[in-house]
Amino acid sequence: MGKRQGHFRKLTTHTPTNYIVLKSEAFAGKTTYIHIHSRIQFTLAFTLSSFLRRLQVRRRKADMADTLSALRSLMASHSPPLDALVVPSEDYHQSEYVSARDKRREFVSGFTGSAGLALITKNEARLWTDGRYFLQATQELSDQWQLMRMGEDPTVDVWMADNLPQESAIGIDPWCVSINTAQLWERAFAKKQQKLVQTNTNFVDEVWKNQPPAEINPVIVHPLEYAGRSVADKLKCLREKIVQENARGIIISALDEVAWAYNIRGTDVAYNPVVHAFAIVTSNSAFLYVDKRKVSSEVHSYLEENGIEVREYKAVSSDVALLSSNQLKPSSTVKGTEAEKPNGGNKAEETDNDLIWADPGSCCYALYSRLNPEKVILQPSPLALAKALKNPVELEGLKKAHIRDGVAVVQYLVWLDKQAQEIYGASGFFLEGEATDKKNQTKTAKLTEVTVSDKLEGFRASKENFRGLSFPTISSVGPNAAIIHYSPEAETCAEFDPDSIYLFDSGAQYLDGTTDITRTVHFGKPSAHEKACYTAVLKGHIGLGTARFPNGTNGNALDILARVPLWKSGLDYRHGTGHGVGSYLNVHEGPHLISFRPHARNVPLQVSMTVTDEPGYYEDGKFGIRLENVLVINKADTKFNFGDKGYLQFEHITWAPYQRKLIDLSLLVPEELEWINTYHSKCRDILAPYLDESEKAWLKKATEPISV
């Protein structure tokens, strides 16, 4: 599931029984112990946790006021004066997740979600975000900001066109806005002669006094044994696409596409193994634009051997202009370029093709402005689909990575089950009953959302090829689980409560694959309503995961399969149902997805794609439920083949049990029960060889056949 950026802060403290610990900037960083009766301990802890968040927002309010005032001053002094300033979430590459330095929207608004857009006018400040973050945004935004709910309120372009004055000037940093977005806004502004103004500097950078420095991390070569395809092969296929489009070259802006095409990785963005870099590829040359301090002599040699010339990151702007005018020249030092050929000299491209390919969704408006708009091909990058179609080596690596990940998740559940029983007197994973809260545990360290998620990370870190998490773990108890992209922090997180639902959505980066799994569990006595909701989510999860569908089907058409069981009871969820997953790359990978949103119609699902299956249900202030597996799309062997289309099906590669006591068996049909038993049998067979005897015994019990 898509997740917030940021590293967790560790909280390790031993708290006496019947005390709750508070440690927050709201208390000047001091640790405070409050004695409270155990039966209301969790309820009060959650209330105080929410209270602390509100206090922190209030503490930020003065800083926010200063920031907004400084930005408005820059807007007024600009020529022409700006009526509004747009602060998007994206960086220069239109990335979903960005480095600390690029979290400009978070800095100005205080909202920490991964998706959103801030708009600052002379008198207002508004924040647009989607349904995943409505609850979180209401908790994090100060009263200086108004939340705009995407899908319910007017879109930002419509709001600006309707509410800003005639001939208004709206400022943007053109490096942080895509071609698609800029052109959409320009069309919306035309009716009132409003104009989009490209600022020469980023205003937020000018007022952000303690802005983190740019990341200077080494570029890493991703070995062929994990990549599965050579750079030469990838560039050959890319160049064939370029020629087919009568183009001179292509500008590659998306960080994961640059990493995939050149078989490199990095650590410039937390949880995403990418490098801040652009690329340009032509019919006989290839360039990488990156801070050269990140490139060791060994990596430099590797790139040159693959015909890739390394240039400074900022040179991409001038080189795009040279590409547009057919003056971009490769260096004679790079192997495999035109300059190396006899009489090649140092000439630019010799071709009749004069078009430049730029992906309007990932290429920024600043680079587009360096091109002749009449000579630009605005269509999705061919690398997006090529990357999504996993090769056999990548598929094998993903499956192996998910086995190791499943082992870690089972080990975590075994540990958490034991802790819940020993510390809290919980009935545990298998039995139903309220926790007794043992009185003799006078000096036991209590569990929190952060300490348990740290334990899960520890289990993963012990596995082969582990390189870090693929996103910050969503570790959420009770009401916090209703915050779809909740990210706990040590100072304000809730204590673990065995009598409440616990949802954990997590994943890891391994050299051979990226993982993403969600499970929802209860270590006490779940209510009948919680069971019914969990079962509806599980039925939707099975309904989608067992689907067969013809070639050409897109994710928008399949999204309903996960929602029908919830709809029958008048329930639903506000996020999409599935996203692609990278191969030691971004945990969110397009161009395909399974969603109710219209852009899920753009790309059909195809053999060898990965996609998640993750329906959910959330009740604000009470609980949240989500179940998620990663699937691989395979050919289906059907009895018939209507229209000679060929049919497809899903293969589950995530392995971890579903909790029996959260399932209302009366709501399952025989086929669903059979699927669960078959899946559990595979979990047991696949994971048991990597577990110790006690863990095997736990898994055997968790995967026992269920009968009605």
XYZ file of C-alpha atoms in Angstrom:
708
model
C 0.000 0.000 0.000
C 1.230 3.406 -0.668
C 2.767 4.971 2.236
C 4.220 7.931 3.935
C 7.859 8.777 3.733
C 10.009 9.271 6.774
C 12.038 7.274 9.221
C 10.568 6.121 12.480
C 12.077 7.402 15.705
C 12.804 4.604 18.131
C 11.140 4.553 21.539
C 12.617 2.082 23.992
C 11.332 2.550 27.523
C 10.320 0.335 30.383
C 6.998 1.512 31.717
C 5.550 0.363 35.052
C 2.229 -1.455 34.929
C -0.815 0.840 35.018
C 1.234 3.772 33.794
C 1.308 5.231 30.321
C 4.349 6.986 29.000
C 4.205 10.290 27.168
C 7.230 11.732 25.423
C 6.613 14.618 23.108
C 7.848 18.012 22.018
C 4.619 19.242 23.579
C 6.245 18.455 26.940
C 9.604 19.935 25.948
C 10.884 16.466 25.108
C 10.532 15.210 28.691
C 9.185 11.786 29.522
C 6.049 11.870 31.658
C 4.466 8.894 33.425
C 0.761 9.010 34.229
C -0.884 6.442 36.501
C -4.191 5.142 35.220
C -6.430 2.141 35.775
C -5.528 -0.599 33.321
C -9.038 -1.054 31.904
C -9.125 2.438 30.486
C -5.413 2.618 29.769
C -5.625 2.106 26.030
C -8.613 4.399 25.513
C -6.916 7.221 27.360
C -3.602 6.522 25.649
C -5.229 6.875 22.245
C -7.036 10.054 23.343
C -3.815 11.535 24.707
C -1.960 10.479 21.579
C -4.465 12.396 19.469
C -4.233 15.311 21.896
C -0.458 15.406 21.534
C -0.758 15.523 17.768
C -3.071 18.499 18.100
C -0.620 20.172 20.457
C 2.174 19.687 17.958
C 0.026 21.211 15.234
C -0.572 24.220 17.472
C 3.150 24.549 18.146
C 3.738 24.578 14.397
C 1.050 27.166 13.833
C 3.299 30.143 14.548
C 5.967 28.767 12.225
C 3.342 28.163 9.553
C 2.135 31.749 9.867
C 5.682 33.034 9.379
C 6.187 30.760 6.375
C 2.946 31.824 4.716
C 3.766 35.477 5.378
C 7.216 35.100 3.830
C 5.807 33.333 0.775
C 3.152 35.995 0.293
C 5.834 38.651 0.472
C 7.759 36.921 -2.328
C 4.520 36.600 -4.313
C 3.844 40.329 -3.978
C 7.380 41.344 -4.984
C 7.493 39.077 -8.019
C 7.156 40.566 -11.485
C 4.336 40.201 -12.259
C 2.869 40.019 -8.729
C 1.412 36.580 -8.086
C -2.193 36.079 -7.026
C -1.511 32.466 -6.074
C 1.368 30.063 -5.580
C 1.152 26.325 -6.175
C 3.274 24.037 -3.979
C 2.970 20.434 -5.238
C 4.211 17.267 -3.536
C 6.420 16.225 -6.431
C 10.139 16.743 -7.058
C 11.877 17.478 -10.384
C 11.012 13.949 -11.565
C 7.321 14.006 -10.579
C 8.023 11.297 -8.015
C 5.345 10.012 -5.672
C 7.859 9.681 -2.841
C 10.522 12.352 -2.491
C 13.672 13.015 -0.494
C 13.607 15.080 2.687
C 14.886 18.113 0.797
C 11.977 17.967 -1.630
C 9.163 17.806 0.936
C 8.177 21.392 0.245
C 4.433 20.869 0.438
C 4.840 19.159 3.799
C 7.000 22.037 5.052
C 4.512 24.762 4.167
C 1.338 22.927 5.233
C 2.321 20.483 7.986
C 0.511 17.676 6.170
C 2.827 14.657 5.930
C 0.929 12.391 3.527
C 2.587 11.341 0.270
C -0.071 12.854 -2.011
C -1.378 16.393 -2.001
C -1.108 19.895 -3.386
C -0.957 23.191 -1.521
C -2.339 26.436 -2.942
C -1.493 29.750 -1.308
C -3.361 32.895 -2.293
C -3.209 36.395 -0.863
C -5.728 35.495 1.837
C -6.173 31.715 1.812
C -4.278 28.458 2.058
C -5.863 25.251 0.759
C -4.657 21.650 0.664
C -5.957 19.073 -1.831
C -5.535 15.360 -1.088
C -7.280 12.080 -1.855
C -9.465 9.758 0.203
C -6.533 7.848 1.694
C -5.593 10.936 3.676
C -8.819 12.743 4.604
C -8.690 11.726 8.263
C -4.942 12.249 8.547
C -5.137 15.695 6.962
C -7.845 16.846 9.374
C -5.537 15.899 12.237
C -2.397 17.523 10.822
C -3.604 20.755 9.203
C -3.803 23.879 11.326
C -6.800 26.188 11.129
C -4.871 28.353 8.665
C -5.491 25.666 6.065
C -8.679 24.431 4.464
C -8.834 20.784 3.402
C -10.097 20.136 -0.117
C -11.258 16.538 -0.564
C -10.423 15.207 -4.004
C -13.440 13.492 -5.528
C -15.795 15.586 -3.395
C -14.620 19.209 -3.717
C -13.747 21.034 -6.967
C -10.376 20.080 -8.445
C -7.556 22.576 -7.979
C -7.662 23.804 -11.595
C -11.427 24.317 -11.476
C -11.212 26.069 -8.100
C -8.467 28.441 -9.302
C -10.280 29.226 -12.533
C -13.533 29.944 -10.699
C -12.246 31.735 -7.601
C -9.161 33.700 -8.602
C -9.640 37.120 -10.235
C -9.655 37.828 -13.939
C -6.126 37.848 -15.430
C -4.635 36.386 -12.248
C -1.009 35.255 -12.234
C -0.477 31.792 -10.702
C 3.117 30.964 -9.862
C 4.740 27.557 -10.235
C 8.225 26.106 -10.077
C 8.188 24.516 -13.558
C 10.603 21.786 -12.398
C 7.999 20.458 -9.950
C 5.005 20.434 -12.307
C 4.493 17.927 -15.118
C 3.676 18.824 -18.698
C 0.226 17.261 -18.314
C -0.583 19.287 -15.221
C 0.676 22.592 -16.612
C -1.271 22.193 -19.841
C -4.425 21.178 -17.957
C -4.225 24.323 -15.861
C -3.502 26.561 -18.830
C -6.657 25.290 -20.528
C -8.696 25.921 -17.374
C -7.282 29.437 -16.988
C -8.054 30.511 -20.558
C -11.678 31.478 -19.912
C -10.670 34.274 -17.517
C -7.335 35.137 -19.143
C -5.492 33.844 -16.117
C -1.882 32.845 -16.688
C 0.602 30.335 -15.393
C 3.851 32.043 -14.395
C 7.102 30.076 -14.175
C 9.211 31.381 -11.309
C 12.988 31.436 -11.695
C 13.494 30.019 -8.211
C 11.465 27.861 -5.891
C 9.909 30.205 -3.346
C 9.709 27.512 -0.688
C 13.458 26.905 -0.934
C 14.010 30.615 -0.326
C 12.057 30.693 2.943
C 12.959 27.198 4.237
C 15.766 28.086 6.636
C 16.649 24.542 7.735
C 15.994 22.762 4.457
C 17.810 19.403 4.430
C 20.799 19.213 2.078
C 20.692 17.336 -1.199
C 21.473 13.627 -0.904
C 24.972 12.656 -2.053
C 24.768 8.869 -2.062
C 26.696 6.498 -4.316
C 25.274 5.087 -7.519
C 25.183 1.278 -7.316
C 25.319 -1.178 -10.214
C 22.412 -3.648 -10.139
C 23.936 -7.002 -11.178
C 22.627 -8.869 -14.193
C 21.933 -11.893 -11.971
C 19.103 -9.869 -10.424
C 18.203 -7.534 -13.307
C 17.735 -10.367 -15.809
C 18.293 -8.129 -18.857
C 21.427 -6.307 -19.956
C 21.607 -2.566 -20.517
C 22.475 -3.257 -24.167
C 19.287 -5.255 -24.631
C 17.148 -2.611 -22.947
C 18.662 0.228 -24.977
C 18.274 -1.746 -28.200
C 14.539 -2.194 -27.568
C 14.165 1.431 -26.520
C 15.876 2.675 -29.650
C 13.581 0.544 -31.792
C 10.632 2.325 -30.145
C 12.251 5.708 -30.758
C 12.722 4.948 -34.455
C 9.135 3.695 -34.740
C 7.939 7.073 -33.521
C 10.215 8.963 -35.934
C 11.929 10.555 -32.971
C 15.494 11.767 -32.547
C 15.623 10.868 -28.881
C 13.749 10.505 -25.619
C 13.979 12.359 -22.306
C 13.680 9.996 -19.339
C 12.648 11.719 -16.134
C 11.063 9.079 -13.877
C 13.667 7.903 -11.371
C 12.696 4.238 -11.492
C 12.827 4.260 -15.306
C 16.361 5.682 -15.275
C 17.399 3.072 -12.703
C 15.776 0.212 -14.622
C 17.102 1.191 -18.065
C 20.716 1.554 -16.916
C 20.638 -1.236 -14.282
C 21.638 1.090 -11.469
C 20.229 1.673 -8.006
C 20.765 4.193 -5.219
C 19.555 5.528 -1.888
C 18.636 9.127 -2.692
C 14.975 8.619 -1.730
C 14.148 6.726 1.453
C 12.641 3.278 0.790
C 12.994 3.692 -2.993
C 16.335 2.396 -4.359
C 16.734 5.124 -6.971
C 19.182 7.855 -7.921
C 18.308 11.488 -8.547
C 19.099 11.506 -12.249
C 17.753 12.239 -15.719
C 18.599 10.348 -18.890
C 18.545 11.107 -22.595
C 18.720 8.286 -25.133
C 19.083 8.775 -28.889
C 19.597 6.370 -31.783
C 23.336 6.132 -31.069
C 24.039 7.756 -27.713
C 22.930 7.648 -24.117
C 23.442 10.135 -21.301
C 23.049 10.039 -17.524
C 22.612 13.365 -15.740
C 23.639 12.963 -12.122
C 25.747 14.641 -9.464
C 29.141 13.239 -10.471
C 30.183 13.003 -6.825
C 27.879 9.982 -6.611
C 29.672 8.090 -9.388
C 32.721 6.059 -8.397
C 35.422 5.242 -10.938
C 34.140 1.652 -11.104
C 30.565 2.747 -11.783
C 31.803 5.346 -14.269
C 33.649 2.609 -16.152
C 30.569 0.374 -16.081
C 28.438 3.140 -17.569
C 30.979 3.982 -20.259
C 31.301 0.321 -21.192
C 27.540 0.334 -21.805
C 27.764 3.425 -23.999
C 26.391 5.782 -21.353
C 28.019 9.176 -20.915
C 27.876 10.723 -17.437
C 27.106 14.429 -17.276
C 26.311 16.776 -14.429
C 22.725 16.783 -13.173
C 22.079 20.435 -14.000
C 23.363 20.031 -17.558
C 20.123 18.306 -18.547
C 18.406 21.637 -19.170
C 20.938 22.886 -21.715
C 21.302 19.424 -23.269
C 17.553 19.163 -23.832
C 17.778 22.402 -25.806
C 20.718 20.989 -27.777
C 18.756 17.804 -28.442
C 15.864 19.872 -29.730
C 18.119 21.717 -32.186
C 20.003 18.555 -33.193
C 23.250 19.734 -31.633
C 23.608 17.268 -28.755
C 27.035 15.660 -29.183
C 28.319 12.540 -27.420
C 31.857 12.516 -26.113
C 34.506 10.580 -27.999
C 35.462 8.793 -24.758
C 32.241 6.807 -24.534
C 32.240 3.370 -26.142
C 29.632 2.437 -28.708
C 28.720 5.991 -29.713
C 28.772 7.564 -33.161
C 31.846 9.536 -32.151
C 33.849 6.309 -31.886
C 33.091 5.200 -35.422
C 35.489 5.974 -38.318
C 35.114 9.568 -39.442
C 32.468 9.962 -36.772
C 34.217 12.950 -35.341
C 32.218 14.703 -32.678
C 29.090 15.213 -34.722
C 25.544 15.450 -33.489
C 22.853 12.998 -34.563
C 22.574 12.561 -38.319
C 18.946 11.635 -38.844
C 15.879 12.914 -40.614
C 13.845 12.299 -37.482
C 13.347 15.567 -35.649
C 10.818 14.706 -32.938
C 11.639 14.521 -29.245
C 9.769 12.059 -27.026
C 8.742 13.248 -23.571
C 6.370 11.526 -21.164
C 3.862 14.261 -20.224
C 3.204 12.630 -16.873
C 6.792 12.437 -15.658
C 8.663 15.102 -17.633
C 8.628 18.485 -15.958
C 7.370 21.668 -17.582
C 10.804 23.275 -17.270
C 12.361 20.789 -19.714
C 9.351 20.920 -22.022
C 9.808 24.691 -22.209
C 13.252 24.079 -23.733
C 11.701 22.188 -26.657
C 9.849 23.235 -29.793
C 6.271 22.244 -28.836
C 5.519 21.377 -32.458
C 8.318 18.804 -32.468
C 7.460 16.933 -29.271
C 5.840 13.514 -28.934
C 3.757 13.688 -25.785
C 2.954 10.116 -24.861
C 3.838 7.702 -22.040
C 7.409 6.490 -21.855
C 7.840 3.016 -23.360
C 10.038 2.143 -20.379
C 7.079 2.151 -17.987
C 5.444 -0.856 -19.615
C 8.749 -2.580 -20.376
C 9.678 -2.325 -16.695
C 6.287 -3.601 -15.572
C 6.590 -6.745 -17.736
C 8.896 -8.737 -15.485
C 11.443 -11.022 -17.108
C 11.895 -14.625 -15.875
C 14.849 -13.728 -13.634
C 12.882 -10.918 -11.994
C 9.831 -13.142 -11.476
C 11.922 -15.869 -9.893
C 13.611 -13.311 -7.658
C 10.284 -11.797 -6.599
C 8.924 -15.203 -5.643
C 12.020 -16.035 -3.596
C 11.938 -12.631 -1.908
C 8.290 -13.132 -0.967
C 9.084 -16.499 0.599
C 11.753 -14.925 2.818
C 9.368 -12.080 3.572
C 6.595 -14.519 4.475
C 8.942 -16.260 6.886
C 9.664 -12.910 8.555
C 5.945 -12.097 8.832
C 5.142 -15.493 10.396
C 8.029 -15.132 12.843
C 6.661 -11.714 13.741
C 3.143 -13.035 14.314
C 4.494 -15.846 16.501
C 6.468 -13.328 18.554
C 3.571 -10.854 18.791
C 1.153 -13.605 19.801
C 3.483 -14.645 22.611
C 4.007 -11.053 23.776
C 0.286 -10.325 23.778
C -0.325 -13.321 26.019
C 2.631 -12.854 28.355
C 2.437 -9.102 28.835
C -1.292 -8.476 28.589
C -2.823 -11.834 29.411
C -4.443 -11.899 25.976
C -6.275 -14.951 24.697
C -3.946 -14.811 21.676
C -4.094 -15.456 17.952
C -6.214 -18.612 18.186
C -8.569 -18.248 21.168
C -11.232 -15.642 21.843
C -11.412 -13.746 25.107
C -10.588 -10.396 26.673
C -7.107 -9.730 28.026
C -6.628 -10.169 31.781
C -3.819 -7.583 32.051
C -1.589 -9.583 34.376
C -0.945 -7.808 37.644
C 2.480 -9.335 38.271
C 4.145 -7.673 35.282
C 5.324 -4.686 37.309
C 8.341 -3.798 35.200
C 7.536 -5.240 31.814
C 8.192 -3.070 28.782
C 4.873 -2.274 27.195
C 4.465 -2.659 23.454
C 3.739 0.279 21.188
C 2.907 0.597 17.521
C 6.518 1.599 16.908
C 8.297 -1.008 19.039
C 6.375 -3.856 17.430
C 7.018 -2.518 13.912
C 10.718 -2.279 14.763
C 10.594 -5.960 15.715
C 9.075 -6.802 12.328
C 11.868 -4.887 10.622
C 14.362 -6.890 12.646
C 12.953 -10.187 11.397
C 13.196 -8.949 7.817
C 16.705 -7.597 8.310
C 17.929 -11.097 9.174
C 16.956 -12.402 5.735
C 19.228 -12.853 2.739
C 19.505 -9.920 0.284
C 17.665 -7.510 2.627
C 18.389 -3.874 1.765
C 15.796 -2.021 3.840
C 12.073 -1.425 4.027
C 10.068 -0.641 0.911
C 7.991 1.949 2.800
C 7.490 3.029 6.426
C 5.560 0.282 8.184
C 1.913 1.081 8.834
C 1.564 -0.343 12.337
C -1.819 0.698 13.675
C -3.961 -0.239 16.661
C -7.704 0.270 16.984
C -8.770 3.758 15.853
C -5.376 4.411 14.263
C -6.029 1.544 11.844
C -8.851 3.652 10.401
C -6.226 6.143 9.188
C -5.489 4.477 5.870
C -1.870 5.633 5.573
C -1.150 5.958 9.264
C 2.537 6.211 10.152
C 3.279 5.910 13.883
C 5.835 8.040 15.630
C 7.446 7.128 18.928
C 6.362 10.332 20.689
C 2.670 10.038 19.878
C 1.906 6.458 18.886
C -0.592 4.278 20.717
C 0.251 1.386 22.984
C -0.473 -2.052 21.631
C -3.919 -3.255 22.736
C -4.790 -6.960 22.423
C -8.484 -6.137 22.723
C -8.439 -4.028 19.545
C -7.814 -4.765 15.895
C -4.178 -4.446 14.832
C -3.381 -3.719 11.163
C 0.135 -3.865 9.774
C 0.971 -2.981 6.179
C 4.644 -3.470 5.456
C 7.250 -4.503 2.947
C 10.947 -4.788 2.226
C 13.530 -4.190 -0.434
C 15.588 -7.253 -1.305
C 18.186 -7.375 -4.059
C 15.966 -9.821 -5.909
C 12.563 -8.257 -5.284
C 10.291 -5.796 -3.520
C 7.530 -6.946 -1.148
C 4.268 -5.493 0.159
C 1.856 -7.307 2.487
C -1.001 -6.348 4.786
C -2.597 -8.446 7.497
C -5.205 -7.527 10.079
C -5.304 -9.482 13.347
C -6.947 -9.487 16.780
C -5.472 -11.045 19.929
C -8.606 -10.716 22.045
C -12.302 -11.135 21.313
C -13.374 -9.431 18.081
C -16.954 -8.208 17.865
C -19.484 -9.739 15.508
C -19.389 -6.523 13.474
C -15.597 -6.627 13.183
C -15.803 -10.252 12.024
C -18.445 -9.426 9.448
C -16.372 -6.545 8.089
C -13.178 -8.619 8.017
C -14.974 -11.410 6.200
C -16.386 -8.999 3.615
C -12.866 -7.698 2.957
C -11.552 -11.273 2.749
C -14.311 -12.245 0.307
C -13.392 -9.297 -1.914
C -9.710 -10.209 -1.642
C -10.523 -13.770 -2.772
C -12.951 -12.591 -5.445
C -10.316 -10.490 -7.155
C -7.438 -12.897 -6.540
C -9.269 -15.824 -8.154
C -10.569 -13.902 -11.184
C -10.085 -15.039 -14.767
C -10.412 -12.435 -17.477
C -9.700 -11.984 -21.194
C -6.616 -10.321 -22.599
C -7.204 -6.601 -22.968
C -8.955 -6.241 -19.604
C -7.840 -3.261 -17.557
C -7.721 -2.764 -13.811
C -10.708 -0.455 -13.800
C -12.916 -3.320 -14.990
C -11.704 -5.668 -12.224
C -11.838 -3.232 -9.302
C -15.513 -4.000 -8.650
C -14.717 -7.648 -7.834
C -13.053 -6.613 -4.579
C -15.877 -4.264 -3.585
C -19.040 -6.299 -4.258
C -19.002 -8.168 -0.902
C -18.654 -4.819 0.907
C -21.291 -3.122 -1.232
C -23.828 -5.772 -0.265
C -23.732 -4.338 3.247
C -23.421 -0.705 2.162
C -19.679 -0.560 2.882
C -16.735 0.585 0.740
C -13.208 2.030 0.859
C -11.689 5.181 -0.610
C -8.411 3.856 -2.012
C -7.560 1.834 -5.095
C -7.407 -1.948 -4.966
C -4.068 -2.734 -6.583
C -0.791 -1.311 -7.841
C 2.241 -2.727 -9.594
C 5.317 -3.641 -7.551
C 8.914 -3.156 -8.694
C 11.822 -5.575 -8.832
C 14.112 -4.038 -6.209
C 12.535 -0.731 -7.194
C 9.570 1.366 -6.138
C 6.829 -0.424 -4.223
C 4.335 1.572 -6.309
C 4.910 0.874 -9.988
C 2.817 1.698 -13.030
C 1.622 2.075 -15.629
C -1.144 -0.389 -14.702
C -3.289 -0.477 -11.577
C -6.568 -1.851 -10.262
C -8.743 1.068 -9.266
C -12.068 2.810 -9.674
C -10.212 5.865 -10.953
C -10.431 6.531 -14.724
C -6.675 6.276 -15.408
C -6.860 2.601 -14.451
C -8.361 2.151 -17.932
C -5.194 3.320 -19.687
C -3.194 0.082 -19.699
C -4.544 -3.485 -19.883
C -3.262 -6.107 -17.473
C -0.727 -8.392 -19.130
C 1.206 -11.601 -18.534
C 4.209 -11.200 -16.177
C 2.949 -8.020 -14.537
C 2.819 -7.833 -10.749
C -0.117 -6.236 -8.986
C -1.433 -6.076 -5.436
C -4.840 -7.230 -4.233
C -5.729 -5.049 -1.230
C -9.349 -4.241 -0.399
C -10.147 -2.721 2.976
C -12.742 -1.183 5.238
C -12.339 1.635 7.781
C -14.538 3.126 10.502
C -13.215 6.476 11.699
C -12.386 6.460 15.399
C -12.954 2.706 15.704
C -10.928 0.309 13.544
C -9.559 -0.449 10.092
C -9.189 -3.658 8.095
C -7.051 -4.372 5.029
C -5.703 -7.562 3.462
C -3.015 -7.468 0.792
C -1.116 -9.969 -1.335
C 1.147 -9.443 -4.325
C -0.012 -11.293 -7.452
C 1.645 -12.220 -10.745
C -0.445 -12.302 -13.921
C -0.233 -15.583 -15.863
C -2.004 -17.187 -18.815
C -5.143 -19.079 -17.834
C -6.015 -22.516 -19.178
C -9.745 -22.162 -19.864
C -12.130 -24.714 -21.358
C -13.158 -22.259 -24.043
C -11.511 -19.243 -25.656
C -14.224 -16.831 -26.717
C -13.093 -14.517 -29.484
C -9.638 -16.142 -29.520
C -8.546 -13.501 -27.025
C -6.762 -15.753 -24.574
C -7.486 -15.546 -20.851
C -5.459 -14.502 -17.819
C -5.420 -15.303 -14.116
C -3.559 -14.332 -10.952
C -0.897 -16.245 -9.041
C -0.456 -15.309 -5.380
C 3.204 -15.007 -4.342
C 2.641 -13.571 -0.833
C 2.594 -16.138 1.968
C 1.121 -15.486 5.422
C -2.019 -16.904 7.071
C -5.346 -15.145 7.489
C -6.685 -15.205 11.045
C -9.337 -17.859 11.513
C -11.097 -16.238 14.468
C -11.736 -13.023 12.508
C -13.654 -14.948 9.831
C -17.416 -15.333 10.044
C -17.664 -18.726 8.361
C -21.400 -18.358 7.851
C -20.672 -15.647 5.266
C -18.369 -17.798 3.131
C -19.422 -19.946 0.201
C -17.796 -23.379 -0.281
C -15.492 -22.135 -3.052
C -14.113 -19.401 -0.797
C -13.536 -21.826 2.038
C -11.755 -24.202 -0.326
C -9.530 -21.387 -1.564
C -8.534 -20.392 1.988
C -7.686 -23.989 2.890
C -5.649 -24.442 -0.286
C -3.798 -21.160 0.264
C -3.072 -22.064 3.884
C -1.776 -25.471 2.853
C 0.651 -23.778 0.450
C 1.734 -21.337 3.174
C 2.552 -24.251 5.444
C 4.450 -26.203 2.797
C 6.408 -23.216 1.488
C 7.368 -21.529 4.774
C 7.802 -24.421 7.217
C 11.306 -25.423 5.998
C 12.640 -22.024 7.115
C 11.073 -21.990 10.616
C 12.174 -23.472 13.924
C 10.072 -26.117 15.654
C 7.963 -23.735 17.757
C 7.310 -21.508 14.744
C 6.367 -24.543 12.639
C 3.894 -25.629 15.312
C 2.307 -22.171 15.372
C 2.062 -22.065 11.569
C 0.566 -25.553 11.471
C -2.155 -24.463 13.879
C -2.746 -21.194 11.989
C -3.188 -23.062 8.712
C -5.280 -26.022 9.865
C -8.100 -26.818 7.428
C -11.279 -24.921 8.217
C -14.559 -26.766 8.041
C -18.076 -25.476 8.574
